[in-house]
């Protein structure tokens, strides 16, 4: 006898996976909601997930890796994760999720919107079939906003101080201005992130979160002022080049700051 198919929605604490959880709540009665907890998430992420859990009326299963970030940092020789080597996603997000799933047939619900065209890290185990309800139903940014507003839960609170996505507080996808905002909003987490960096005379043994600028330098007043100035100039250029684009298109993230690697889906939807 074949095993019954499980339905699992992996949440990140971001707006899209949260909206998808609310959207699917009454559509799939046996949905399992899970969160891969690295123990290094933003303070607001934990608070937001607690609120979402109450709205869903069902527990969000916290998946804790058997070995946390500090263990894997030792395994990788102190080499901090980066866009080129995303061991944090593999070991702290994908691995716990796949262990939780096991070998049973599973439909995995992913919160990519209809107005997005990006790919990222999701499980490729043969027994896991990914589905994208927002894409299938034509739901874009405006639709996600409506779901969050109608539910009363609103947007993730970290957006208020300028972080653009969920994920660990030391996420290497943060822009310099987001590091500055982290310093201002959560100095204790900025300090913790800085302690992970290794500065040596050997470039091959120097590991920093921001390429070419350790956090000890980034936090200097003159560098903070320069980062804020460049960020303001970038935002002004973006506004000027918006042209006839609808505001919703801009907010949906269709304008990228660069063409570099994109964030991991399982971490930041």
Coordinates of C-alpha atoms in Angstrom, one line a residue:
X1 CA 0.0 0.0 0.0
X2 CA 1.4 3.4 -1.0
X3 CA 1.9 6.0 1.8
X4 CA -0.4 9.0 1.9
X5 CA 1.0 12.2 0.6
X6 CA 1.9 14.8 3.2
X7 CA 1.4 18.5 2.6
X8 CA 4.2 20.7 4.1
X9 CA 4.7 24.5 3.9
X10 CA 8.1 25.6 5.0
X11 CA 8.0 29.1 6.5
X12 CA 10.8 31.6 6.8
X13 CA 9.2 34.4 8.8
X14 CA 8.9 36.5 5.6
X15 CA 5.9 38.1 4.0
X16 CA 5.4 35.7 1.1
X17 CA 5.6 32.4 3.0
X18 CA 3.4 33.9 5.7
X19 CA 0.8 35.0 3.2
X20 CA 0.9 31.6 1.5
X21 CA 0.3 29.9 4.9
X22 CA -2.8 32.1 5.4
X23 CA -3.9 31.5 1.9
X24 CA -3.6 27.7 2.1
X25 CA -5.1 27.4 5.7
X26 CA -8.6 26.7 4.5
X27 CA -7.6 25.0 1.3
X28 CA -5.5 22.1 2.7
X29 CA -6.8 20.9 6.0
X30 CA -3.9 18.6 6.8
X31 CA -1.2 21.1 6.0
X32 CA 2.0 20.9 8.1
X33 CA 3.7 24.2 8.8
X34 CA 7.4 24.1 9.6
X35 CA 10.2 26.5 10.4
X36 CA 13.9 25.6 10.1
X37 CA 15.3 27.5 13.2
X38 CA 19.0 28.3 13.0
X39 CA 18.8 29.9 16.5
X40 CA 20.4 33.0 14.7
X41 CA 17.3 34.5 13.3
X42 CA 16.2 38.1 13.8
X43 CA 14.4 38.9 17.0
X44 CA 11.3 40.1 15.1
X45 CA 11.2 36.8 13.1
X46 CA 10.5 34.8 16.2
X47 CA 7.9 37.3 17.4
X48 CA 6.2 37.3 14.0
X49 CA 6.0 33.5 13.8
X50 CA 4.4 33.3 17.2
X51 CA 1.7 35.7 15.9
X52 CA 1.3 33.7 12.7
X53 CA 0.9 30.5 14.6
X54 CA -2.1 32.0 16.5
X55 CA -3.7 33.1 13.2
X56 CA -3.3 29.7 11.7
X57 CA -4.7 27.9 14.7
X58 CA -2.1 25.2 14.2
X59 CA 1.4 24.8 15.6
X60 CA 4.3 25.7 13.4
X61 CA 6.8 22.9 14.0
X62 CA 10.3 24.3 14.8
X63 CA 12.9 22.2 13.1
X64 CA 16.2 22.5 14.9
X65 CA 19.3 21.1 13.2
X66 CA 21.0 18.4 15.3
X67 CA 24.1 20.5 15.0
X68 CA 23.7 24.3 15.0
X69 CA 25.5 27.1 13.2
X70 CA 28.6 27.1 15.5
X71 CA 29.1 23.4 14.9
X72 CA 29.1 23.7 11.2
X73 CA 31.3 26.8 11.3
X74 CA 33.9 24.6 13.0
X75 CA 33.4 21.8 10.4
X76 CA 34.0 24.3 7.6
X77 CA 37.2 25.5 9.2
X78 CA 35.8 28.9 10.3
X79 CA 34.9 29.7 6.7
X80 CA 31.9 32.0 6.9
X81 CA 29.0 31.2 4.5
X82 CA 28.7 33.4 1.5
X83 CA 26.8 33.6 -1.8
X84 CA 29.4 31.4 -3.3
X85 CA 29.4 28.8 -0.5
X86 CA 25.9 28.7 1.1
X87 CA 26.6 25.9 3.5
X88 CA 24.3 27.6 6.1
X89 CA 21.3 27.0 3.8
X90 CA 22.3 23.4 3.1
X91 CA 23.1 22.4 6.7
X92 CA 20.7 24.5 8.7
X93 CA 17.7 24.8 6.4
X94 CA 17.5 22.0 3.7
X95 CA 19.0 19.2 5.7
X96 CA 16.6 19.5 8.7
X97 CA 13.7 19.9 6.3
X98 CA 14.6 16.8 4.4
X99 CA 15.2 14.8 7.6
X100 CA 11.7 15.9 8.8
X101 CA 10.2 14.8 5.5
X102 CA 11.9 11.5 5.3
X103 CA 11.1 9.2 2.4
X104 CA 7.3 9.8 2.4
X105 CA 5.7 11.4 -0.6
X106 CA 5.4 15.1 0.1
X107 CA 3.9 18.2 -1.7
X108 CA 6.0 21.2 -0.7
X109 CA 4.3 24.6 -0.9
X110 CA 6.6 27.4 -2.0
X111 CA 5.6 31.1 -1.7
X112 CA 7.0 32.4 -5.0
X113 CA 4.6 35.1 -6.4
X114 CA 3.2 35.4 -9.9
X115 CA 5.2 38.6 -10.5
X116 CA 8.6 36.9 -9.6
X117 CA 11.0 35.1 -11.9
X118 CA 13.7 33.8 -9.7
X119 CA 15.1 30.5 -8.5
X120 CA 16.8 29.5 -5.4
X121 CA 17.6 26.7 -3.0
X122 CA 14.7 24.2 -2.6
X123 CA 14.8 20.5 -2.0
X124 CA 15.4 18.3 -5.0
X125 CA 14.6 14.9 -3.2
X126 CA 12.6 12.7 -5.6
X127 CA 9.8 12.2 -3.1
X128 CA 9.3 16.0 -2.7
X129 CA 7.2 17.7 -5.3
X130 CA 7.3 21.5 -5.2
X131 CA 4.2 23.5 -6.0
X132 CA 3.7 27.3 -6.3
X133 CA 0.1 28.3 -5.5
X134 CA 0.7 32.0 -6.0
X135 CA 2.1 31.5 -9.5
X136 CA -0.7 29.1 -10.4
X137 CA -3.4 31.5 -9.1
X138 CA -1.8 34.7 -10.5
X139 CA -1.2 36.3 -7.1
X140 CA 1.5 39.0 -7.1
X141 CA 2.7 41.5 -4.6
X142 CA -0.6 43.3 -4.3
X143 CA -2.4 40.0 -3.6
X144 CA 0.1 39.1 -0.9
X145 CA -0.4 42.5 0.7
X146 CA -4.1 42.0 0.7
X147 CA -3.9 38.6 2.3
X148 CA -1.7 40.0 5.1
X149 CA -3.8 43.1 5.6
X150 CA -7.2 41.3 5.5
X151 CA -5.9 38.8 8.1
X152 CA -4.8 41.6 10.4
X153 CA -1.3 40.2 10.8
X154 CA 0.4 42.8 8.5
X155 CA 3.9 42.8 7.3
X156 CA 6.9 41.4 9.2
X157 CA 8.0 43.9 11.9
X158 CA 11.7 44.0 10.9
X159 CA 10.7 45.9 7.7
X160 CA 10.0 48.9 10.0
X161 CA 13.8 49.4 10.7
X162 CA 14.9 48.7 7.2
X163 CA 15.7 45.0 6.9
X164 CA 14.3 43.8 3.6
X165 CA 14.0 40.0 4.2
X166 CA 14.0 37.3 6.9
X167 CA 16.9 35.1 7.6
X168 CA 19.8 35.1 10.1
X169 CA 20.8 38.4 11.6
X170 CA 24.2 38.1 10.0
X171 CA 22.9 37.1 6.6
X172 CA 25.6 37.8 4.0
X173 CA 22.9 39.0 1.6
X174 CA 22.4 42.1 3.6
X175 CA 23.4 45.3 1.9
X176 CA 25.8 47.6 3.8
X177 CA 22.9 49.9 4.7
X178 CA 21.1 47.0 6.3
X179 CA 24.2 46.3 8.4
X180 CA 24.0 49.9 9.5
X181 CA 20.3 49.5 10.4
X182 CA 21.0 46.3 12.3
X183 CA 23.7 48.1 14.3
X184 CA 21.1 50.8 15.1
X185 CA 18.2 48.5 15.8
X186 CA 19.9 45.5 17.4
X187 CA 23.5 46.5 18.5
X188 CA 23.8 43.2 20.4
X189 CA 23.2 41.1 17.3
X190 CA 25.6 43.3 15.3
X191 CA 28.3 42.7 18.0
X192 CA 27.6 39.0 17.9
X193 CA 28.0 39.0 14.1
X194 CA 31.2 40.9 14.3
X195 CA 32.7 38.3 16.7
X196 CA 32.4 35.7 14.0
X197 CA 34.7 37.5 11.7
X198 CA 38.4 36.6 11.4
X199 CA 40.9 39.2 10.5
X200 CA 44.4 38.0 9.8
X201 CA 47.4 39.0 7.6
X202 CA 46.7 36.0 5.4
X203 CA 43.8 36.8 3.0
X204 CA 43.0 33.1 2.6
X205 CA 42.3 33.0 6.4
X206 CA 40.4 36.2 6.6
X207 CA 36.6 35.8 6.7
X208 CA 34.2 38.8 6.8
X209 CA 30.5 39.1 6.2
X210 CA 30.9 42.0 3.8
X211 CA 33.5 41.4 1.2
X212 CA 36.4 43.8 1.6
X213 CA 35.0 45.5 4.8
X214 CA 35.0 43.9 8.2
X215 CA 32.2 45.1 10.5
X216 CA 34.8 46.8 12.7
X217 CA 35.4 49.2 9.8
X218 CA 31.8 49.4 8.6
X219 CA 30.6 50.6 12.0
X220 CA 33.0 53.6 12.1
X221 CA 31.0 56.9 12.0
X222 CA 32.6 58.1 8.8
X223 CA 31.8 54.8 7.0
X224 CA 28.3 54.8 8.3
X225 CA 27.8 58.3 6.9
X226 CA 29.2 57.3 3.5
X227 CA 27.0 54.2 3.4
X228 CA 23.9 56.2 4.3
X229 CA 24.8 58.8 1.6
X230 CA 25.3 56.1 -1.1
X231 CA 22.0 54.4 -0.1
X232 CA 20.1 57.7 -0.3
X233 CA 21.7 58.4 -3.7
X234 CA 20.7 54.9 -4.9
X235 CA 17.1 55.3 -3.7
X236 CA 16.9 58.6 -5.5
X237 CA 18.3 57.1 -8.8
X238 CA 15.7 54.3 -8.4
X239 CA 12.9 56.8 -8.0
X240 CA 14.1 58.8 -11.0
X241 CA 14.3 55.7 -13.2
X242 CA 11.0 54.3 -12.2
X243 CA 9.4 56.0 -15.1
X244 CA 5.9 54.7 -15.9
X245 CA 6.3 51.5 -13.8
X246 CA 3.5 50.9 -11.4
X247 CA 4.5 51.3 -7.8
X248 CA 3.4 47.7 -7.1
X249 CA 6.0 46.5 -9.6
X250 CA 8.8 48.4 -7.8
X251 CA 7.7 47.2 -4.4
X252 CA 7.6 43.6 -5.7
X253 CA 11.3 43.7 -6.1
X254 CA 11.4 43.9 -9.9
X255 CA 14.2 46.4 -9.7
X256 CA 17.4 44.8 -8.5
X257 CA 20.3 46.7 -7.1
X258 CA 22.7 44.4 -9.0
X259 CA 22.9 41.2 -11.0
X260 CA 24.6 39.2 -8.2
X261 CA 23.5 36.0 -6.6
X262 CA 20.0 36.0 -5.3
X263 CA 18.9 35.1 -1.8
X264 CA 17.9 31.5 -0.8
X265 CA 14.2 30.8 -1.2
X266 CA 13.9 28.5 1.8
X267 CA 15.4 31.3 4.0
X268 CA 13.8 34.5 2.8
X269 CA 10.4 34.1 1.2

